[in-house]
Amino acid sequence: MRIYSRALSRDARLIVLSLCLFAIATLVGCLPTGQQRSAGIEDQAAGSKSLADNAAPVDAVYVGEKVCLECHEHVDTQYSHTLHAKTFRDNPRNSQQAQVCEACHGPGSKHAEETWDKRLIIGFTRNWETPVAVQNAQCLSCHQGGQRLHWVGSTHDKNKVACSDCHNPMVKNSINGALAKETISETCYSCHPKQRADFLKRSHMPLSEGKMTCVDCHNPHGSRTRPMLNKDSLNEVCYTCHAEKRGPFLWEHAPVRENCANCHLPHGSNHDKLLVTARPFLCQQCHNQMFHPGTFYNASQTAESALQPGGAASQRMIGRACQNCHTQIHGSNHPSGARWQR
């Protein structure tokens, strides 16, 4: 028995040793070779070089605002009224801001010599050859932290949205925010026409009425959520205004607690209360044939039957449908509110 156990342990050690050697060989095979590593470094260098080629040249020097205005005097007519102009000219926070025009566009000596070459100055339009990453880096050199804390890796950042797509610091289009449009909503609609259409539906959030804006729910500069919500979850955003729905309740309604969007469309709907679909169909998606029939449409329950002598329409087909009885659909604290009827 002892000889058998020794043989077994020896075989086990051989198996373990073989597995270790196989794992090491696999890892070595996955590692890049010297040629592959050098190729990767060259690719990174090429990418950095192409990015640098479209930024302001390193050997350029500052020439001052007066030199810029010799050609761009017409721009100053609008720019002089903006917050950036007043800050850079009257109260710069550092030496870079004191350069005024060149604080954002970079040193302009080379551009002044060869004005036709777009590569010699940083431009902030889609028609310019400056990459979006370079443009945004210029803005983030001053506007870091705060609401921009989650900009890197955000949905807008990944989709190469430039700061200048939403903001225009050269013209005072909006009351605040240096927006490209007059209002926050109009700025967002430039890329989100579907949401514009939703806000025109009969049941909608009051953006058109001016009672709220997109940034009341979203942070366009990035957040921890994919839709760039300004809270950690959709429900937390909704509770900001609808605190009475927060709970906790003695009797919870699971879909409500899970996600408000299970029943509501946050931007707008053609059904009342921004519902996904009309009642009772919304409730029937989960509660069909439970406790009492969910099939309302038969000859004895339709509105037409109510017009017949002695006929009466089902109360579940009138007004708020299921909520004629289940009034506390978001949750109830009543001891007898298990069915959200009180």
Coordinates of C-alpha atoms in Angstrom, one line a residue:
M1 CA 0.0 0.0 0.0
R2 CA 2.9 2.3 0.9
I3 CA 4.6 1.5 -2.4
Y4 CA 1.4 2.3 -4.3
S5 CA 1.0 5.7 -2.6
R6 CA 4.6 6.6 -3.4
A7 CA 4.1 5.7 -7.0
L8 CA 0.8 7.7 -7.1
S9 CA 2.5 10.8 -5.5
R10 CA 5.4 10.5 -8.0
D11 CA 2.9 10.4 -10.9
A12 CA 1.0 13.4 -9.4
R13 CA 4.3 15.4 -9.2
L14 CA 5.0 14.6 -12.9
I15 CA 1.6 15.7 -13.9
V16 CA 1.9 19.0 -12.0
L17 CA 5.4 19.6 -13.5
S18 CA 4.1 19.0 -17.0
L19 CA 1.2 21.4 -16.5
C20 CA 3.6 24.1 -15.2
L21 CA 5.9 23.7 -18.2
F22 CA 2.9 23.8 -20.6
A23 CA 1.7 27.1 -18.9
I24 CA 5.2 28.6 -19.2
A25 CA 5.4 27.7 -22.9
T26 CA 2.0 29.2 -23.6
L27 CA 2.9 32.5 -21.9
V28 CA 6.2 32.7 -23.7
G29 CA 4.4 32.1 -27.0
C30 CA 1.9 34.9 -26.2
L31 CA 4.6 37.4 -25.5
P32 CA 5.4 39.7 -28.4
T33 CA 8.8 39.2 -30.1
G34 CA 11.4 41.9 -30.3
Q35 CA 10.2 42.6 -33.8
Q36 CA 6.6 42.9 -32.8
R37 CA 7.5 45.1 -29.8
S38 CA 9.5 47.4 -32.0
A39 CA 6.7 47.6 -34.6
G40 CA 4.3 48.5 -31.8
I41 CA 6.6 51.3 -30.6
E42 CA 6.9 52.6 -34.1
D43 CA 3.1 52.6 -34.5
Q44 CA 2.7 54.6 -31.3
A45 CA 5.5 57.0 -32.4
A46 CA 3.8 57.4 -35.8
G47 CA 0.5 58.1 -34.1
S48 CA 2.1 60.7 -31.8
K49 CA 3.9 62.2 -34.7
S50 CA 0.7 62.6 -36.8
L51 CA -1.0 64.2 -33.8
A52 CA 1.9 66.5 -33.3
D53 CA 2.0 67.4 -37.0
N54 CA -1.5 68.9 -36.7
A55 CA -0.7 70.8 -33.4
A56 CA 1.0 74.2 -33.2
P57 CA 4.7 73.8 -34.2
V58 CA 7.1 73.6 -31.2
D59 CA 9.5 76.2 -32.6
A60 CA 6.7 78.8 -32.9
V61 CA 6.7 81.8 -30.5
Y62 CA 4.0 84.1 -29.2
V63 CA 3.4 87.2 -31.3
G64 CA 0.7 88.9 -29.2
E65 CA -2.9 89.8 -29.6
K66 CA -2.2 92.9 -31.8
V67 CA -0.6 90.9 -34.5
C68 CA -3.7 88.6 -34.6
L69 CA -6.1 91.5 -34.9
E70 CA -4.3 92.8 -37.9
C71 CA -6.1 90.0 -39.9
H72 CA -8.9 89.0 -37.5
E73 CA -10.2 92.4 -36.5
H74 CA -13.7 91.4 -37.6
V75 CA -13.7 88.5 -35.1
D76 CA -12.9 90.8 -32.2
T77 CA -16.3 92.6 -32.7
Q78 CA -18.0 89.5 -31.3
Y79 CA -15.2 88.1 -29.2
S80 CA -14.8 91.3 -27.0
H81 CA -18.2 90.7 -25.4
T82 CA -17.4 87.1 -24.3
L83 CA -16.4 85.8 -20.9
H84 CA -13.1 84.5 -22.3
A85 CA -12.1 87.8 -23.7
K86 CA -12.8 89.7 -20.5
T87 CA -11.0 87.1 -18.4
F88 CA -7.9 86.8 -20.6
R89 CA -7.6 90.6 -21.1
D90 CA -8.6 92.0 -17.7
N91 CA -7.9 89.2 -15.2
P92 CA -5.7 86.3 -16.6
R93 CA -5.1 83.6 -14.0
N94 CA -1.7 82.6 -15.5
S95 CA 0.8 83.5 -18.2
Q96 CA -0.9 81.3 -20.8
Q97 CA -4.2 83.2 -20.4
A98 CA -2.4 86.5 -20.7
Q99 CA -1.6 85.5 -24.4
V100 CA -5.4 86.0 -25.2
C101 CA -5.8 84.6 -28.7
E102 CA -2.7 82.4 -28.4
A103 CA -3.8 81.0 -25.1
C104 CA -6.1 78.7 -27.0
H105 CA -4.7 78.7 -30.6
G106 CA -1.1 78.2 -29.6
P107 CA 1.9 80.3 -30.6
G108 CA 1.2 82.1 -33.8
S109 CA 4.5 83.2 -35.3
K110 CA 4.6 80.4 -37.9
H111 CA 1.0 81.0 -38.8
A112 CA 1.6 84.7 -39.3
E113 CA 4.3 83.8 -41.8
E114 CA 2.3 81.2 -43.7
T115 CA -1.3 81.9 -43.1
W116 CA -2.4 79.3 -45.7
D117 CA -1.0 76.4 -43.8
K118 CA -3.6 75.1 -41.4
R119 CA -1.1 72.9 -39.6
L120 CA 0.7 75.9 -38.1
I121 CA -2.1 76.9 -35.8
I122 CA -4.7 75.1 -33.6
G123 CA -8.2 75.6 -35.1
F124 CA -11.5 74.7 -33.4
T125 CA -13.8 73.9 -36.3
R126 CA -14.5 70.6 -38.1
N127 CA -13.1 72.1 -41.3
W128 CA -9.7 72.7 -39.7
E129 CA -7.0 70.0 -39.7
T130 CA -6.4 70.0 -36.0
P131 CA -7.5 66.7 -34.5
V132 CA -10.3 66.7 -31.9
A133 CA -7.9 65.3 -29.3
V134 CA -5.6 68.3 -29.7
Q135 CA -8.6 70.8 -29.6
N136 CA -10.0 69.3 -26.4
A137 CA -6.6 69.1 -24.8
Q138 CA -6.4 72.9 -25.2
C139 CA -9.7 73.4 -23.5
L140 CA -9.0 70.9 -20.7
S141 CA -5.7 72.7 -19.9
C142 CA -8.0 75.2 -18.1
H143 CA -11.3 73.4 -17.6
Q144 CA -10.2 70.3 -15.7
G145 CA -12.0 68.6 -12.8
G146 CA -15.4 69.4 -11.6
Q147 CA -18.0 68.4 -14.2
R148 CA -15.2 67.3 -16.5
L149 CA -13.9 64.8 -14.1
H150 CA -15.2 61.8 -16.1
W151 CA -14.7 63.3 -19.6
V152 CA -11.9 60.9 -20.6
G153 CA -13.5 57.7 -21.8
S154 CA -17.0 59.2 -21.7
T155 CA -19.5 58.6 -24.5
H156 CA -18.8 61.9 -26.1
D157 CA -15.1 61.5 -25.8
K158 CA -15.2 58.1 -27.5
N159 CA -17.3 59.4 -30.3
K160 CA -14.8 62.2 -30.9
V161 CA -17.1 65.1 -29.9
A162 CA -15.1 68.3 -29.8
C163 CA -15.7 71.0 -27.1
S164 CA -16.3 73.4 -30.0
D165 CA -19.2 71.2 -31.2
C166 CA -21.2 72.4 -28.2
H167 CA -19.4 75.6 -27.2
N168 CA -18.3 78.7 -29.0
P169 CA -16.2 81.0 -26.8
M170 CA -15.8 83.4 -29.7
V171 CA -19.4 84.6 -29.8
K172 CA -21.9 85.2 -26.9
N173 CA -24.7 83.1 -28.2
S174 CA -26.1 82.1 -24.8
I175 CA -26.5 83.7 -21.4
N176 CA -24.0 81.3 -19.8
G177 CA -21.9 78.3 -20.8
A178 CA -20.5 79.8 -24.0
L179 CA -22.8 77.6 -26.0
A180 CA -22.9 77.2 -29.7
K181 CA -26.6 77.7 -29.7
E182 CA -28.9 79.9 -27.7
T183 CA -30.0 77.3 -25.2
I184 CA -28.7 74.0 -23.8
S185 CA -31.6 72.1 -25.3
E186 CA -31.0 73.5 -28.8
T187 CA -27.3 72.7 -28.5
C188 CA -28.1 69.0 -27.6
Y189 CA -30.7 68.8 -30.4
S190 CA -27.9 69.4 -33.0
C191 CA -26.9 65.7 -32.5
H192 CA -30.0 64.3 -30.9
P193 CA -33.0 64.9 -33.2
K194 CA -34.8 61.8 -31.9
Q195 CA -35.0 63.4 -28.4
R196 CA -36.3 66.6 -30.0
A197 CA -39.1 64.7 -31.5
D198 CA -39.9 63.0 -28.2
F199 CA -40.2 66.3 -26.5
L200 CA -42.8 67.3 -29.0
K201 CA -45.1 64.4 -28.1
R202 CA -48.3 65.1 -26.1
S203 CA -46.8 63.8 -22.8
H204 CA -43.2 65.1 -22.3
M205 CA -40.8 66.6 -19.9
P206 CA -41.2 70.4 -19.8
L207 CA -38.2 71.4 -21.8
S208 CA -40.2 73.2 -24.4
E209 CA -41.8 75.2 -21.6
G210 CA -38.4 76.2 -20.3
K211 CA -38.9 74.5 -16.9
M212 CA -35.9 72.2 -17.2
T213 CA -33.0 71.5 -19.5
C214 CA -31.1 68.4 -20.6
V215 CA -28.4 68.9 -18.0
D216 CA -31.0 68.5 -15.2
C217 CA -30.7 64.8 -15.9
H218 CA -27.5 64.4 -17.9
N219 CA -23.9 65.6 -17.6
P220 CA -22.6 66.0 -21.2
H221 CA -19.0 66.2 -20.0
G222 CA -19.2 62.6 -18.8
S223 CA -20.3 60.5 -15.8
R224 CA -20.1 57.0 -14.4
T225 CA -23.2 55.9 -16.4
R226 CA -23.5 55.1 -20.1
P227 CA -26.3 57.7 -20.8
M228 CA -24.1 60.2 -18.9
L229 CA -26.7 60.7 -16.2
N230 CA -25.8 63.1 -13.4
K231 CA -26.6 60.5 -10.8
D232 CA -25.5 56.9 -10.3
S233 CA -28.7 55.4 -11.7
L234 CA -31.8 56.4 -13.7
N235 CA -34.0 56.1 -10.6
E236 CA -31.8 58.4 -8.6
V237 CA -32.3 61.0 -11.4
C238 CA -36.0 60.6 -11.3
Y239 CA -36.2 60.9 -7.5
T240 CA -34.6 64.3 -7.7
C241 CA -38.0 65.7 -8.7
H242 CA -40.3 62.7 -7.8
A243 CA -39.2 62.2 -4.2
E244 CA -42.5 60.7 -3.2
K245 CA -41.7 57.7 -5.4
R246 CA -38.4 57.0 -3.7
G247 CA -39.6 54.8 -0.8
P248 CA -38.8 52.5 0.8
F249 CA -42.3 51.2 1.0
L250 CA -43.8 48.4 3.1
W251 CA -45.2 46.9 -0.1
E252 CA -42.8 47.4 -3.0
H253 CA -43.6 47.1 -6.7
A254 CA -40.6 45.2 -8.2
P255 CA -40.5 46.8 -11.7
V256 CA -40.7 50.3 -10.1
R257 CA -37.9 49.7 -7.8
E258 CA -35.8 48.1 -10.6
N259 CA -36.0 50.9 -13.2
C260 CA -38.4 53.7 -13.8
A261 CA -37.9 53.2 -17.6
N262 CA -39.7 49.8 -17.3
C263 CA -42.9 51.8 -17.5
H264 CA -42.0 55.3 -18.5
L265 CA -40.1 56.9 -21.4
P266 CA -38.0 59.7 -19.9
H267 CA -38.1 62.1 -22.8
G268 CA -41.7 61.9 -24.1
S269 CA -44.5 59.6 -25.1
N270 CA -47.9 59.8 -26.9
H271 CA -49.4 58.0 -23.8
D272 CA -50.2 59.8 -20.6
K273 CA -47.7 60.0 -17.8
L274 CA -44.9 59.3 -20.3
L275 CA -45.9 55.6 -20.3
V276 CA -44.2 53.1 -22.6
T277 CA -47.7 52.0 -23.8
A278 CA -51.3 52.7 -22.9
R279 CA -53.0 51.2 -19.8
P280 CA -54.1 48.5 -19.3
F281 CA -51.7 47.0 -21.9
L282 CA -48.7 48.2 -19.9
C283 CA -49.9 46.2 -16.8
Q284 CA -50.8 43.2 -19.0
Q285 CA -47.2 42.8 -20.1
C286 CA -46.5 41.3 -16.6
H287 CA -49.9 40.6 -15.1
N288 CA -51.9 38.8 -17.8
Q289 CA -54.2 36.1 -16.4
M290 CA -53.2 36.7 -12.8
F291 CA -55.8 36.7 -10.0
H292 CA -58.4 38.1 -12.3
P293 CA -58.6 37.9 -16.1
G294 CA -56.4 40.3 -18.0
T295 CA -58.4 39.9 -21.2
F296 CA -60.8 42.8 -21.1
Y297 CA -62.0 42.8 -24.7
N298 CA -65.1 40.7 -25.1
A299 CA -68.7 41.5 -25.9
S300 CA -69.8 42.1 -22.3
Q301 CA -66.9 44.4 -21.4
T302 CA -66.5 46.9 -24.2
A303 CA -67.6 50.5 -24.2
E304 CA -70.1 49.6 -26.9
S305 CA -71.9 47.2 -24.6
A306 CA -72.5 50.0 -22.1
L307 CA -74.8 51.6 -24.7
Q308 CA -77.0 48.5 -24.8
P309 CA -80.0 48.2 -22.5
G310 CA -78.7 46.9 -19.2
G311 CA -75.2 46.9 -20.4
A312 CA -72.1 48.2 -18.6
A313 CA -68.5 48.5 -19.6
S314 CA -65.8 47.0 -17.5
Q315 CA -64.5 49.4 -14.9
R316 CA -61.0 48.3 -15.9
M317 CA -61.5 49.9 -19.3
I318 CA -62.4 53.3 -18.0
G319 CA -60.0 56.1 -17.3
R320 CA -56.9 54.8 -15.6
A321 CA -57.7 51.2 -16.2
C322 CA -55.9 49.0 -13.6
Q323 CA -55.2 52.0 -11.5
N324 CA -58.9 52.6 -10.9
C325 CA -58.3 50.0 -8.1
H326 CA -54.6 49.8 -7.7
T327 CA -54.0 53.4 -7.1
Q328 CA -50.7 53.2 -5.2
I329 CA -48.9 51.5 -8.1
H330 CA -45.4 52.8 -7.1
G331 CA -45.6 51.3 -3.7
S332 CA -47.7 51.3 -0.5
N333 CA -47.1 51.8 3.2
H334 CA -50.6 50.7 4.2
P335 CA -50.7 47.5 6.2
S336 CA -53.3 46.2 3.8
G337 CA -51.7 47.5 0.7
A338 CA -50.2 44.3 -0.6
R339 CA -52.1 44.8 -3.9
W340 CA -51.3 48.6 -3.9
Q341 CA -55.0 49.3 -3.5
R342 CA -54.6 51.7 -0.6

